[in-house]
XYZ file of C-alpha atoms in Angstrom:
676
model
C 25.408 -30.301 180.324
C 28.879 -28.618 179.828
C 29.113 -28.379 176.132
C 31.884 -26.297 175.178
C 31.406 -22.919 173.078
C 33.399 -22.580 169.191
C 36.162 -20.820 171.615
C 35.992 -23.580 174.268
C 34.273 -21.872 177.024
C 32.004 -24.048 178.770
C 28.586 -23.669 179.462
C 27.286 -22.503 176.221
C 23.739 -22.937 174.437
C 24.987 -25.724 172.144
C 22.384 -24.361 169.400
C 24.123 -21.030 169.485
C 27.260 -22.788 169.381
C 26.495 -24.616 166.264
C 25.442 -21.122 164.729
C 28.693 -19.848 165.486
C 30.687 -22.533 163.940
C 28.196 -21.969 160.571
C 29.187 -18.338 161.011
C 32.814 -18.993 161.189
C 32.547 -21.686 158.308
C 33.940 -24.751 160.527
C 34.636 -27.585 158.897
C 32.565 -30.816 159.267
C 34.670 -32.252 162.024
C 33.910 -29.351 164.418
C 30.104 -30.134 163.994
C 30.944 -34.114 164.504
C 33.206 -33.011 167.702
C 30.563 -31.066 168.911
C 27.943 -34.308 169.064
C 30.515 -36.202 170.703
C 31.159 -33.966 173.373
C 27.324 -34.020 173.928
C 26.823 -37.282 174.248
C 29.858 -37.695 176.625
C 28.072 -35.083 178.818
C 25.101 -36.914 178.968
C 22.942 -34.311 176.994
C 19.198 -35.198 177.539
C 17.695 -36.948 174.345
C 15.272 -34.209 173.485
C 17.889 -31.412 173.444
C 20.482 -33.869 171.851
C 17.605 -34.375 169.413
C 17.494 -30.497 168.615
C 21.124 -30.448 169.003
C 21.629 -32.989 166.075
C 19.016 -31.666 164.149
C 20.681 -28.211 164.189
C 23.778 -29.883 163.201
C 22.091 -31.555 160.053
C 20.627 -27.992 159.144
C 24.021 -26.258 159.523
C 25.113 -29.063 157.075
C 22.271 -28.415 154.348
C 23.164 -24.483 154.735
C 27.003 -25.243 154.119
C 26.182 -27.563 151.301
C 24.132 -24.690 149.794
C 26.697 -22.383 150.009
C 29.159 -24.658 148.136
C 26.406 -25.167 145.366
C 26.157 -21.327 145.316
C 29.940 -21.046 144.854
C 30.156 -23.648 141.925
C 27.048 -21.784 140.460
C 28.914 -18.622 140.653
C 32.554 -20.115 139.248
C 30.262 -22.289 136.239
C 28.975 -18.548 135.134
C 32.548 -16.992 135.764
C 34.164 -19.746 133.522
C 31.317 -19.502 130.721
C 32.130 -15.696 130.862
C 35.807 -16.093 130.367
C 35.428 -18.543 127.575
C 32.943 -16.341 125.792
C 35.305 -13.491 126.214
C 38.488 -16.041 124.776
C 36.280 -16.888 121.698
C 35.984 -13.308 120.922
C 40.037 -13.098 121.199
C 41.468 -15.899 119.497
C 40.574 -18.357 116.343
C 42.899 -20.833 117.700
C 40.656 -24.021 117.761
C 43.278 -26.228 119.678
C 43.601 -23.471 122.385
C 40.327 -23.048 122.976
C 39.297 -26.570 123.167
C 41.952 -26.924 125.785
C 40.837 -24.249 127.641
C 37.166 -25.333 127.424
C 38.005 -28.939 128.724
C 40.189 -27.768 131.331
C 37.477 -25.498 132.677
C 35.065 -28.513 132.345
C 37.131 -30.523 134.336
C 37.772 -28.216 137.177
C 34.275 -26.548 137.429
C 32.522 -30.258 137.529
C 35.377 -31.899 139.755
C 36.135 -34.413 136.836
C 38.849 -36.700 136.466
C 38.677 -36.675 132.504
C 37.627 -34.269 129.835
C 37.624 -34.683 125.962
C 36.430 -33.413 123.195
C 35.552 -35.755 119.871
C 34.685 -34.220 116.462
C 33.174 -35.821 113.186
C 35.516 -36.892 110.315
C 34.327 -36.681 106.500
C 32.982 -39.981 106.466
C 30.572 -40.003 109.803
C 33.377 -41.690 112.009
C 34.595 -39.397 114.847
C 38.092 -38.911 116.166
C 39.306 -37.641 119.830
C 41.063 -34.141 118.958
C 41.760 -32.822 122.796
C 41.765 -34.547 126.352
C 42.401 -33.187 129.655
C 43.417 -35.444 132.829
C 43.931 -38.632 130.692
C 46.541 -41.256 132.509
C 50.093 -41.790 131.315
C 50.605 -43.639 128.115
C 51.343 -47.681 128.263
C 53.418 -49.531 125.931
C 50.697 -50.974 124.126
C 47.255 -50.889 123.524
C 45.098 -48.304 122.118
C 44.917 -44.873 124.528
C 42.410 -42.117 124.927
C 44.147 -39.729 123.048
C 43.999 -37.363 120.456
C 44.069 -38.967 116.874
C 42.016 -42.005 118.240
C 39.255 -43.060 115.525
C 35.906 -44.175 117.273
C 33.277 -45.893 114.475
C 30.241 -44.115 113.946
C 27.326 -44.683 116.408
C 29.551 -46.072 119.422
C 28.644 -45.365 122.787
C 27.331 -42.138 124.358
C 28.688 -40.215 121.271
C 26.768 -42.202 119.118
C 23.659 -41.312 121.160
C 24.639 -37.613 121.313
C 24.589 -37.759 117.612
C 21.273 -39.659 117.208
C 19.256 -37.407 119.495
C 21.430 -33.984 119.345
C 20.584 -33.858 123.293
C 23.185 -34.672 126.329
C 23.527 -37.984 127.497
C 24.714 -39.490 130.969
C 25.612 -42.171 132.930
C 26.240 -42.933 136.405
C 28.441 -46.107 135.336
C 29.264 -46.643 132.018
C 31.164 -50.218 132.556
C 27.724 -51.447 134.259
C 25.395 -49.773 131.817
C 23.610 -52.514 129.891
C 22.480 -49.782 127.160
C 25.752 -49.592 126.137
C 26.866 -53.212 125.808
C 27.045 -54.247 121.824
C 23.437 -56.191 122.543
C 21.831 -52.791 124.124
C 19.413 -50.310 123.178
C 18.729 -47.050 123.996
C 15.245 -46.637 122.432
C 13.244 -49.720 123.095
C 15.148 -51.574 120.253
C 15.237 -49.096 117.386
C 18.751 -48.554 117.785
C 21.488 -50.911 118.965
C 24.515 -48.782 119.576
C 27.499 -49.202 117.399
C 30.610 -51.409 118.931
C 34.170 -50.094 118.816
C 36.764 -52.499 120.188
C 39.731 -49.889 120.262
C 37.495 -47.200 121.872
C 35.937 -49.458 124.368
C 39.550 -50.789 125.287
C 40.957 -46.998 125.567
C 37.765 -46.285 128.112
C 38.045 -49.440 130.215
C 41.932 -48.994 130.326
C 41.235 -45.493 131.748
C 38.693 -46.841 134.424
C 35.867 -44.512 133.592
C 32.623 -44.958 135.135
C 30.599 -41.858 135.430
C 30.353 -40.423 131.768
C 28.442 -37.534 130.686
C 28.435 -36.307 126.851
C 26.993 -32.914 125.496
C 26.797 -32.146 121.816
C 28.559 -29.297 119.747
C 26.043 -28.227 117.259
C 26.466 -26.097 114.414
C 22.732 -25.734 113.136
C 21.083 -28.639 113.098
C 24.011 -30.799 112.619
C 25.916 -32.528 115.489
C 29.528 -31.581 114.807
C 31.099 -33.110 117.911
C 30.888 -34.166 121.562
C 32.215 -32.985 124.689
C 32.581 -35.368 127.271
C 33.003 -35.192 130.935
C 34.189 -38.771 132.884
C 34.920 -39.938 136.587
C 36.900 -42.889 137.543
C 34.365 -43.687 140.052
C 30.426 -44.400 139.904
C 28.656 -40.574 140.612
C 25.177 -39.161 139.508
C 25.303 -35.763 137.629
C 23.065 -32.973 138.923
C 21.051 -31.116 136.136
C 22.777 -28.177 136.624
C 26.255 -29.977 135.928
C 24.607 -31.130 132.845
C 23.559 -28.083 131.857
C 26.990 -26.377 132.512
C 28.297 -29.083 130.598
C 25.960 -28.504 127.760
C 26.886 -24.448 127.779
C 30.266 -25.513 127.305
C 29.793 -27.483 124.490
C 27.897 -24.807 122.941
C 30.792 -22.535 123.446
C 33.066 -25.347 121.901
C 30.770 -25.527 118.592
C 31.070 -21.775 118.324
C 34.749 -22.213 118.177
C 34.548 -24.894 115.992
C 32.437 -23.055 114.036
C 34.565 -19.925 113.839
C 37.802 -21.968 113.115
C 35.930 -23.567 109.996
C 34.587 -20.234 108.904
C 38.034 -18.926 109.250
C 39.570 -22.104 106.938
C 36.683 -21.888 104.350
C 37.209 -17.925 104.367
C 40.890 -18.671 103.625
C 39.904 -21.495 100.474
C 37.365 -19.292 98.989
C 40.433 -16.314 99.149
C 42.720 -18.584 97.709
C 39.930 -19.679 95.028
C 38.752 -16.290 94.056
C 42.283 -14.323 94.155
C 41.511 -13.026 90.181
C 38.402 -11.557 91.931
C 39.508 -9.359 94.532
C 36.582 -6.966 94.736
C 34.572 -10.088 95.291
C 36.746 -11.354 98.017
C 37.010 -7.955 99.821
C 33.262 -7.513 99.763
C 33.040 -10.898 101.818
C 36.002 -10.102 104.015
C 34.288 -6.661 105.173
C 30.692 -8.813 105.676
C 32.634 -11.316 107.596
C 34.533 -8.333 109.516
C 30.935 -6.438 110.106
C 29.713 -9.964 111.739
C 32.869 -10.347 113.657
C 32.881 -6.826 114.848
C 29.239 -6.433 115.466
C 29.341 -9.697 117.834
C 32.028 -8.520 119.523
C 30.166 -5.106 120.417
C 27.364 -6.990 121.485
C 29.208 -9.557 123.585
C 31.355 -6.487 125.346
C 27.920 -5.065 126.306
C 26.958 -8.120 127.871
C 30.077 -8.727 129.787
C 30.037 -4.830 130.768
C 26.533 -5.295 132.319
C 24.508 -3.644 129.635
C 20.536 -3.976 129.825
C 18.331 -5.747 126.914
C 17.334 -2.608 125.095
C 21.389 -1.902 124.632
C 21.837 -5.260 123.255
C 18.906 -4.913 121.232
C 20.096 -1.321 119.818
C 23.611 -2.715 119.028
C 22.120 -5.871 117.024
C 19.455 -3.320 115.348
C 22.386 -1.154 114.192
C 24.674 -3.873 112.971
C 21.450 -5.514 111.140
C 20.091 -2.322 110.098
C 16.386 -3.692 111.320
C 13.743 -3.443 113.840
C 14.680 -5.941 116.951
C 12.312 -7.332 119.374
C 13.251 -9.509 122.210
C 10.313 -11.787 123.633
C 10.112 -13.828 126.627
C 9.053 -17.403 126.195
C 5.439 -16.075 126.626
C 5.563 -13.833 123.827
C 5.416 -10.865 126.082
C 7.718 -7.884 124.665
C 10.918 -7.710 126.703
C 12.967 -4.952 124.564
C 12.145 -3.249 121.426
C 13.874 -0.942 118.973
C 12.275 0.062 115.653
C 8.798 -1.110 114.901
C 8.105 -4.736 113.820
C 4.852 -4.079 111.518
C 1.659 -6.370 111.568
C 2.439 -7.866 115.014
C -0.775 -6.621 116.031
C -2.719 -8.340 113.421
C -3.622 -12.023 114.124
C -2.550 -13.636 110.952
C 1.011 -12.188 111.218
C 1.292 -13.040 115.265
C 0.474 -16.769 114.360
C 3.043 -16.790 111.559
C 5.774 -15.393 113.844
C 4.652 -17.923 116.390
C 4.770 -21.165 114.112
C 8.086 -19.967 113.106
C 9.107 -19.367 116.696
C 8.417 -23.223 116.865
C 10.514 -23.889 113.913
C 13.272 -21.737 115.196
C 13.394 -23.603 118.431
C 13.223 -26.789 116.977
C 16.094 -26.491 114.471
C 17.980 -24.017 116.531
C 18.646 -21.209 114.053
C 16.937 -18.120 112.768
C 13.831 -18.757 110.470
C 11.739 -16.717 108.160
C 8.291 -15.943 109.571
C 6.765 -13.719 107.031
C 8.042 -11.092 104.336
C 11.315 -9.452 105.981
C 10.311 -10.799 109.161
C 12.909 -13.173 111.078
C 12.477 -15.557 114.285
C 15.916 -16.556 116.053
C 15.739 -18.807 119.168
C 16.985 -17.326 122.447
C 18.031 -20.720 124.012
C 20.453 -21.884 126.728
C 21.332 -25.734 126.154
C 17.757 -27.164 126.077
C 16.182 -24.364 127.633
C 13.633 -21.989 126.152
C 14.474 -18.375 127.296
C 12.563 -16.425 124.488
C 13.191 -15.160 121.067
C 14.377 -12.301 118.373
C 11.774 -10.821 116.127
C 13.742 -8.804 113.301
C 12.223 -6.627 110.801
C 14.758 -6.135 107.619
C 13.024 -4.269 104.823
C 16.006 -5.397 102.706
C 16.403 -8.575 103.841
C 18.924 -10.896 105.357
C 22.380 -12.338 103.711
C 24.159 -15.368 105.178
C 26.305 -13.214 107.167
C 23.271 -11.700 108.567
C 21.518 -14.826 109.321
C 24.585 -15.864 111.425
C 25.079 -12.400 112.831
C 21.261 -12.674 114.194
C 22.376 -16.362 115.511
C 24.931 -14.849 117.668
C 22.739 -11.821 118.878
C 20.199 -14.311 119.940
C 23.169 -16.396 122.101
C 24.430 -13.136 123.354
C 21.036 -12.254 124.727
C 20.525 -16.036 126.117
C 24.171 -15.509 128.205
C 22.621 -11.758 129.176
C 19.220 -13.392 130.319
C 21.384 -16.172 132.340
C 23.552 -13.670 133.730
C 20.475 -11.475 134.829
C 18.922 -14.855 136.558
C 22.179 -15.345 138.309
C 22.713 -11.867 139.831
C 19.002 -12.264 141.010
C 19.859 -15.439 142.784
C 22.705 -13.871 144.289
C 21.114 -11.122 145.592
C 18.281 -12.778 146.553
C 19.132 -13.895 150.371
C 19.530 -10.089 150.670
C 16.691 -8.965 149.008
C 14.477 -11.778 151.023
C 15.911 -10.277 154.490
C 14.794 -6.673 153.575
C 11.404 -7.602 152.784
C 11.472 -10.151 156.083
C 12.345 -6.793 157.917
C 9.563 -4.628 156.313
C 6.599 -7.062 157.148
C 7.948 -7.906 160.761
C 5.890 -6.374 163.587
C 7.195 -4.300 164.775
C 9.598 -3.141 161.772
C 13.534 -3.943 162.119
C 15.475 -1.038 162.608
C 13.137 0.954 160.350
C 15.587 4.205 160.134
C 18.338 1.631 158.285
C 15.475 0.226 155.965
C 15.030 3.195 153.546
C 19.205 3.002 153.116
C 19.161 -0.674 152.598
C 16.079 -0.489 149.962
C 17.970 2.494 148.168
C 21.322 0.174 147.738
C 18.980 -2.536 146.307
C 17.253 -0.150 143.523
C 13.977 -0.385 145.304
C 12.303 3.116 146.478
C 10.199 2.688 149.061
C 8.616 6.543 148.593
C 6.863 5.376 145.561
C 3.444 3.508 145.753
C 4.058 -0.208 146.263
C 1.550 -2.859 146.380
C 1.917 -6.474 148.323
C 1.100 -9.263 146.293
C 0.781 -13.331 148.215
C 1.179 -16.158 145.543
C 0.411 -19.994 146.821
C 1.289 -22.492 144.604
C -2.105 -25.056 144.683
C 0.306 -28.306 144.232
C 3.601 -29.389 143.122
C 7.041 -28.088 144.395
C 7.976 -24.819 145.070
C 11.524 -24.648 143.699
C 10.194 -23.436 140.275
C 7.951 -20.819 141.879
C 10.699 -19.197 143.997
C 13.632 -19.094 141.215
C 10.800 -17.161 138.914
C 9.957 -15.250 141.862
C 13.561 -14.067 142.311
C 13.789 -13.000 138.602
C 10.244 -11.601 138.434
C 11.005 -9.223 141.442
C 14.742 -8.075 140.230
C 12.941 -7.265 136.792
C 10.474 -5.092 138.408
C 12.653 -3.638 141.051
C 10.887 -4.873 143.870
C 11.078 -7.506 146.545
C 10.408 -10.870 147.177
C 10.437 -13.689 149.838
C 8.809 -16.881 151.066
C 6.694 -17.415 154.159
C 4.332 -19.829 155.228
C 4.493 -21.639 151.857
C 3.682 -18.518 150.046
C 5.677 -16.405 147.702
C 5.926 -12.690 149.177
C 6.279 -9.998 146.468
C 6.444 -6.179 147.111
C 6.228 -4.747 143.743
C 6.119 -1.203 142.687
C 2.441 0.379 141.596
C -0.767 1.444 142.800
C -2.993 -1.168 141.153
C -3.104 -3.973 143.313
C -5.819 -5.758 141.490
C -3.559 -5.501 138.186
C -0.321 -6.783 139.652
C -2.215 -9.879 141.246
C -3.875 -11.050 137.915
C -0.152 -10.197 136.066
C 1.471 -12.758 138.849
C -0.896 -15.138 138.359
C -0.731 -14.864 134.257
C 2.809 -15.529 134.453
C 3.297 -18.009 137.132
C 0.527 -20.211 136.301
C 1.467 -21.598 133.111
C 4.848 -22.097 133.952
C 4.315 -24.316 136.672
C 1.367 -25.841 134.872
C -1.071 -25.735 137.828
C -3.066 -23.227 139.767
C -1.908 -20.702 141.728
C -3.870 -18.428 144.327
C -2.993 -15.003 144.556
C -4.107 -12.117 146.784
C -2.872 -8.551 147.051
C -3.173 -5.420 148.665
C -2.359 -1.818 148.865
C -1.226 0.936 147.689
C 1.456 1.737 150.219
C 3.726 4.790 150.275
C 6.168 4.243 152.763
C 7.876 1.521 154.595
C 5.571 1.463 157.789
C 2.519 0.462 154.789
C 4.188 -2.418 154.334
C 3.583 -4.691 157.240
C -0.384 -3.692 156.969
C -0.432 -4.447 153.114
C 1.100 -8.178 154.360
C -1.790 -8.646 157.088
C -4.649 -7.587 154.538
C -3.232 -9.491 151.995
C -3.034 -12.694 154.274
C -6.669 -12.087 155.074
C -7.577 -11.750 151.450
C -6.006 -14.962 150.540
C -7.908 -16.743 153.559
C -10.868 -15.344 152.551
C -10.639 -16.364 148.805
C -10.138 -19.985 150.292
C -12.877 -20.350 152.411
C -15.224 -18.506 149.509
C -14.041 -21.625 147.101
C -11.918 -19.445 145.245
C -8.282 -21.582 145.088
C -6.518 -20.829 142.039
C -7.643 -17.390 141.212
C -6.503 -14.041 141.973
C -8.026 -11.107 143.642
C -7.048 -8.098 146.070
C -8.985 -6.773 148.712
C -11.022 -4.051 146.805
C -12.114 -6.906 144.796
C -13.784 -8.646 147.461
C -16.342 -5.956 147.894
C -17.484 -5.860 151.542
C -15.390 -8.274 152.701
C -12.503 -6.319 151.507
C -14.073 -3.487 154.111
C -13.866 -6.008 156.607
C -10.541 -7.245 155.532
C -8.861 -3.863 155.229
C -6.849 -2.052 158.155
C -8.149 1.150 156.795
C -12.009 0.014 156.321
C -12.758 2.965 153.758
C -16.486 3.003 154.790
C -16.890 6.145 152.791
C -15.342 4.778 149.435
C -17.687 1.462 150.265
C -20.978 3.211 150.688
C -19.996 5.232 147.809
C -19.154 2.410 145.370
C -22.451 0.230 146.811
C -25.367 3.165 146.786
C -23.599 6.486 146.129
C -25.787 7.166 142.998
C -28.906 6.861 144.930
C -27.614 9.332 147.631
C -26.582 11.482 145.049
C -30.072 11.359 143.305
C -31.842 11.950 146.790
C -29.543 14.806 147.604
C -30.202 16.751 144.337
C -33.983 16.191 143.874
C -35.107 15.808 147.481
C -36.451 12.600 146.771
C -36.691 9.550 149.319
C -35.054 6.420 147.204
C -32.850 5.535 150.282
C -36.231 5.136 152.641
C -37.961 3.183 149.697
C -34.733 0.903 149.604
C -35.149 0.284 153.434
C -38.703 -0.095 153.470
C -38.202 -2.745 150.546
C -35.607 -4.740 152.132
C -37.570 -4.820 155.726
C -40.625 -6.478 153.903
C -38.613 -9.154 152.274
C -38.475 -7.757 148.997
C -42.336 -7.041 148.994
C -43.257 -3.941 146.673
C -46.869 -4.121 148.619
C -45.910 -4.423 152.018
C -42.917 -1.606 151.256
C -45.762 0.403 150.067
C -48.157 0.100 153.275
C -45.064 0.806 155.409
C -44.148 3.848 153.585
C -48.067 4.723 153.330
C -48.024 5.260 149.400
C -49.442 3.383 146.470
C -47.808 -0.143 145.526
C -47.369 1.741 142.005
C -45.215 4.682 143.611
C -43.042 1.886 145.204
C -42.619 0.226 141.840
C -41.402 3.445 139.905
C -38.966 3.964 142.435
C -37.334 0.635 142.328
C -37.252 1.162 138.775
C -35.452 4.270 138.850
C -33.189 2.735 141.687
C -32.339 0.190 138.935
C -31.541 2.772 136.566
C -29.387 4.202 138.930
C -27.512 0.820 140.282
C -27.379 -1.238 137.472
C -29.536 -4.258 136.492
C -27.923 -6.532 138.653
C -28.902 -4.414 141.903
C -30.928 -7.232 143.114
C -28.690 -10.094 142.793
C -27.460 -11.955 145.668
C -23.928 -10.546 146.160
C -24.802 -6.771 145.080
C -27.811 -6.637 147.248
C -25.810 -8.117 150.166
C -23.520 -4.819 149.931
C -26.620 -2.386 149.215
C -28.070 -3.748 152.597
C -24.763 -3.293 154.309
C -24.335 -0.280 152.701
C -27.718 1.166 153.610
C -26.947 0.225 157.513
C -23.552 2.218 157.408
C -25.287 4.991 156.336
C -28.230 4.891 158.696
C -25.701 4.510 161.523
C -23.453 7.303 160.104
C -26.261 9.793 160.130
C -27.531 8.419 163.425
C -24.142 9.172 165.220
C -23.990 12.485 163.366
C -27.340 13.422 165.153
C -26.284 12.453 168.587
C -23.234 14.879 168.277
C -22.706 17.352 171.018
C -21.633 20.189 168.769
C -23.686 20.674 165.720
C -22.722 20.885 162.377
C -23.813 22.464 159.229
C -26.627 20.241 157.756
C -25.842 18.324 154.607
C -27.620 15.512 152.829
C -25.070 13.137 153.946
C -21.124 12.676 154.615
C -19.121 12.109 151.697
C -15.371 10.695 151.392
C -12.353 12.645 150.567
C-alpha cells in the first residue's frame, strides 16, 4: 500500500498516520481522505479494518476533547456569572448575561427567561436569539403573558425540576389533551404563547426552574429550531445557570424590598440603619466567601469565613455524613439522638432546599448543585440566627457547592496527567524513573512518603461513576489514579493497606449501589516499590475471587499464609512470628518442648494418645501441653484456618533450623532466628 502520511510522504504506516492527524487536531475530512486513499490503494481487508477502527477511535478522542472543552467553558461561564452577581444588582443586565451565556455554551438558537406575575400567570422578561419581528401575530418578546400551567413552564412550576423535550411540536404531552403524570394533570393551553413558539419554529426545548426557597419564581428556557436530544450535562449546566438567575432575581427583589422598607420606616432611622447594616454584612460576607472560592481557597478557609460571619461553629459534611472541614465545635454530634436529629434535618433541608433548624441552636443547610446532593453545612450558633443569618447560611452553602464543583472539575482536568504518571510507575520496567519524582512533585505527590496501592473492581454495572469518584478521591487524598483491566488503581499516601482497602470499599460501594471487590498491598517508600505493590494487589484480588471473597476488601497481609505466598518480599519471619511466635518464645524461655509436641500432635492426626506414644510420655502430659498451647495461641488455634497456618509455620521453622545446622560457618547458638 502507498498510503500517504500526514505530510504527504508515501509508505507511512496508516495507523501512525492516524495518530499524527490526531496529534495535529486535523479536521474530520483528513481522516475520511485517509480511508478513501486506502481504498484506492487496495489495502487488504484486515489492514483496512484496523485502519477504519483507528479512525473511529480517533473520532471518539476528538469528541471527548470537545466535551472537555465544553465542560471547562461551562464552569468558566458559571464562575463569570457568579462574579457578576457579586458586582451588580441590575436584574435586566444579569438576566441578559445569563441568557447569552446559556445560548453560547449549549449552542442554542434561542434562550429566554419567564418570571411569575402577582396572580400566578407568567410573562417573558428577557429573550436572546428571537427572529426579527413580523407585522402581525404574537411574538416571543418581553412582556408576552403566558397562562399559568402552560407547556414546559407549567410542568416546571408544578414539579420544580428541569423538564425537556427533543421535539416540542410533536410531543403529545404538551398538546391540549396531553398529560404529564398519568392523567393527573392536563397542561393548560395558551393560544398566543403557542402561536409565538410555532412562529419561532422551535422544536427542542429544555426548561429549568428559578427557585427561591421552595417557590419557583420563574423559568430559564433553552430552545433549538431543530430536533435535538439534550445531554444530562447540558441540562445540569442550564439548571446551574437558572440557580444563578434565581439569585439575581432574589437580590433584585431584596433590594426593592429594602428600598420600600426604607421609605416606610423613614421615621425610625435607627431601625432602618440596623437592617441595612445586617444586609450589608450578608452581602459583604457573601462577597468574601465567593472571593475565597474564586481565588482557589480550600474548604476550611470557606468554613472559617462563614463561621466568622455567622459568629458560629461550622461543619462541612459530604453526602455520607463524613466531615470535610470543621471550624469550632458542634456539641452533641457524637450522641445518637443528636446525630439522628441532624440526619432528619438534613433530609428536610435537601427536600426544602433551604436551611432547617435541627435542634437548639443547630442548623443544617443543604449543599446542592441543581438536583445533585453534595453534602451539607451544620452550624452551631449559640445566639441563634436571624433571617439575614439564615440567608447568609444559604449563600455560604451555595458557595461550598460551587467550590466542590470547581474541585471536581480540577480533578477531572488533571486526571489524564495523573493517570499517565501512575501508568508509568507500575510499568515493568518503569518509564523514565529519573523524571518520575519531578512529575509527581508537580502534581503534589511525595513518593518518598509511605504509600499503599489499592485495586477496586466494581462487581456489576458500568464504571463511569466509579471512575469519576476515583479521580476526585485520589485528588482529595493527594494520591494517583488510573484504570487498568477493568479495575480502578489508586496509589494513596499511608502505611496501612488494610485500612485503605476498607475505606475505599466503604465509600465506593454505597455510591454505586452494588458490591466492589477491593484488594491492597504495601506500604512502599519509593517509586520502585509501586510496581511490586501493583503485582501483589492483583494476586490478592485473584485470590479473593478464587476463595469466594467477591465484594469484600482485604490486603495481602489479611490473607495470612496466602499473603505470604502472594507477596514479593515473602516475610517468612513475620509469618512464623504471627502464627507460632508465643510457643517458640515459651520454649526458649522455659526450656520446654511445646513445638515438638505440636509437630507430633499433627503427625498423629490430632490424637493426643498417639502423640504421647511418639513422644514417649504419658497422654496426660500431652493434654496439659496442648492446653498450654491453647493459652498461648488462643482458643481457636485448632480451627481449620488457623491450624493450617500453624502447620505451615512449623514446617517453615523446621526447614530454617535444618538449613542453619547445615551451614559451613557455625554461628552462635540461639533458640531460633527472629526477624528484625
